[in-house]
Amino acid sequence: QVQLVESGGGLVQAGGSLRLSCAASGSTFSIIAMGWYRQAPGKQRELVATTSGGGTTNYADSVKGRFAISRDNAKATVYLQMDNLKPDDTAVYYCNIKFYGESGSYSSSWGRGTQVTVSS
């Protein structure tokens, strides 16, 4: 099993910046992809950004040009730099990892989430 610990959420004014971090730990695993999703009150969870093992990144249209995802493979940590934040970015942000476990089986884990609140 792989555990994810997120940090970096908080309250910020519109136009401000935050940096989220998510560190993976646990038994032997091989990362396929790591990413961030978010869920606002009354809405479904949605993709924000992902990064795969080959370095390919994918962003939601709503965050392109404002958010940047990066990964430190040595630390099994993924980051989300969020600039020019807007009130619509307010949500609980969840880290996700897709990986091959020790037996070679495909699996996925979620973090517990970190709150990001952007005031107008």
CSV table of C-alpha atoms in Angstrom, one decimal:
chain,number,residue,atom,x,y,z
A,1,GLN,CA,0.0,0.0,0.0
A,2,VAL,CA,1.1,3.6,-0.7
A,3,GLN,CA,0.3,6.5,1.6
A,4,LEU,CA,0.1,10.1,0.5
A,5,VAL,CA,0.7,13.1,2.7
A,6,GLU,CA,-0.4,16.5,1.3
A,7,SER,CA,0.6,19.9,2.6
A,8,GLY,CA,0.6,23.5,1.5
A,9,GLY,CA,-3.1,24.5,1.4
A,10,GLY,CA,-4.5,27.6,3.0
A,11,LEU,CA,-6.2,30.9,2.6
A,12,VAL,CA,-5.0,33.4,0.0
A,13,GLN,CA,-6.4,36.5,-1.7
A,14,ALA,CA,-7.3,36.4,-5.3
A,15,GLY,CA,-4.2,36.9,-7.4
A,16,GLY,CA,-2.0,35.2,-4.8
A,17,SER,CA,0.0,32.0,-5.0
A,18,LEU,CA,0.2,28.7,-3.1
A,19,ARG,CA,2.4,25.6,-3.5
A,20,LEU,CA,1.0,22.2,-2.7
A,21,SER,CA,3.2,19.2,-1.9
A,22,CYS,CA,2.4,15.5,-1.8
A,23,ALA,CA,4.8,12.9,-0.6
A,24,ALA,CA,4.3,9.2,-1.3
A,25,SER,CA,5.6,6.4,1.0
A,26,GLY,CA,5.0,2.8,1.7
A,27,SER,CA,6.0,-0.6,0.3
A,28,THR,CA,7.9,-1.1,-2.9
A,29,PHE,CA,6.1,0.6,-5.8
A,30,SER,CA,6.7,1.9,-9.3
A,31,ILE,CA,5.0,5.2,-10.0
A,32,ILE,CA,3.0,5.4,-13.2
A,33,ALA,CA,1.6,8.8,-12.7
A,34,MET,CA,0.9,11.4,-9.9
A,35,GLY,CA,-1.5,14.2,-10.0
A,36,TRP,CA,-3.9,16.6,-8.3
A,37,TYR,CA,-7.7,16.7,-8.4
A,38,ARG,CA,-10.1,19.1,-6.6
A,39,GLN,CA,-13.6,19.1,-5.3
A,40,ALA,CA,-15.6,22.2,-4.6
A,41,PRO,CA,-18.7,22.1,-2.4
A,42,GLY,CA,-21.6,20.6,-4.4
A,43,LYS,CA,-19.5,19.7,-7.3
A,44,GLN,CA,-17.8,16.5,-8.5
A,45,ARG,CA,-14.1,15.9,-8.1
A,46,GLU,CA,-12.3,17.1,-11.2
A,47,LEU,CA,-8.8,16.7,-12.6
A,48,VAL,CA,-6.4,19.7,-12.1
A,49,ALA,CA,-3.1,18.4,-13.3
A,50,THR,CA,-1.2,15.1,-13.8
A,51,THR,CA,2.3,14.1,-14.6
A,52,SER,CA,3.4,10.7,-15.9
A,53,GLY,CA,6.6,8.8,-15.6
A,54,GLY,CA,7.9,10.1,-18.9
A,55,GLY,CA,7.3,13.7,-17.9
A,56,THR,CA,4.1,14.2,-19.8
A,57,THR,CA,1.9,16.7,-18.1
A,58,ASN,CA,-1.8,17.3,-18.5
A,59,TYR,CA,-3.8,20.3,-17.2
A,60,ALA,CA,-7.5,21.3,-16.9
A,61,ASP,CA,-8.3,24.1,-19.3
A,62,SER,CA,-9.3,26.3,-16.3
A,63,VAL,CA,-5.8,26.2,-14.8
A,64,LYS,CA,-3.6,26.3,-17.9
A,65,GLY,CA,-1.1,29.1,-17.7
A,66,ARG,CA,-1.6,29.6,-14.0
A,67,PHE,CA,-0.7,26.2,-12.4
A,68,ALA,CA,2.4,24.1,-12.9
A,69,ILE,CA,2.9,20.5,-11.8
A,70,SER,CA,6.3,19.0,-11.1
A,71,ARG,CA,7.7,15.9,-9.6
A,72,ASP,CA,10.8,14.9,-7.6
A,73,ASN,CA,11.2,11.2,-8.4
A,74,ALA,CA,14.0,10.7,-5.8
A,75,LYS,CA,11.6,11.9,-3.1
A,76,ALA,CA,8.4,10.4,-4.7
A,77,THR,CA,6.9,13.8,-4.3
A,78,VAL,CA,4.7,15.8,-6.6
A,79,TYR,CA,4.2,19.6,-6.4
A,80,LEU,CA,1.5,22.0,-7.6
A,81,GLN,CA,2.5,25.6,-8.0
A,82,MET,CA,-0.6,27.7,-8.2
A,83,ASP,CA,-0.3,31.3,-9.3
A,84,ASN,CA,-2.9,34.0,-10.0
A,85,LEU,CA,-5.4,32.2,-7.9
A,86,LYS,CA,-9.1,32.9,-8.4
A,87,PRO,CA,-12.1,32.4,-6.1
A,88,ASP,CA,-13.3,29.6,-8.4
A,89,ASP,CA,-10.1,27.7,-7.4
A,90,THR,CA,-11.5,27.3,-3.9
A,91,ALA,CA,-11.8,23.5,-3.2
A,92,VAL,CA,-10.3,20.6,-1.4
A,93,TYR,CA,-7.3,19.5,-3.4
A,94,TYR,CA,-6.5,15.7,-3.5
A,95,CYS,CA,-3.3,14.1,-4.5
A,96,ASN,CA,-3.5,10.8,-6.4
A,97,ILE,CA,-0.9,8.2,-7.4
A,98,LYS,CA,-1.2,5.4,-9.9
A,99,PHE,CA,1.4,2.7,-9.4
A,100,TYR,CA,2.5,-0.9,-9.8
A,101,GLY,CA,2.8,-2.6,-6.5
A,102,GLU,CA,5.4,-5.2,-5.4
A,103,SER,CA,3.5,-8.0,-7.1
A,104,GLY,CA,3.2,-6.0,-10.3
A,105,SER,CA,-0.5,-5.2,-9.9
A,106,TYR,CA,-1.9,-1.8,-10.9
A,107,SER,CA,-3.3,0.3,-8.0
A,108,SER,CA,-4.2,3.8,-7.1
A,109,SER,CA,-4.2,5.8,-3.8
A,110,TRP,CA,-5.7,9.1,-2.7
A,111,GLY,CA,-4.5,11.6,-0.1
A,112,ARG,CA,-6.8,13.0,2.5
A,113,GLY,CA,-7.0,16.3,0.8
A,114,THR,CA,-5.9,19.9,1.7
A,115,GLN,CA,-8.2,22.9,1.7
A,116,VAL,CA,-7.5,25.8,-0.6
A,117,THR,CA,-9.6,28.9,-0.1
A,118,VAL,CA,-9.2,32.0,-2.4
A,119,SER,CA,-10.9,35.2,-1.2
A,120,SER,CA,-12.1,37.9,-3.6
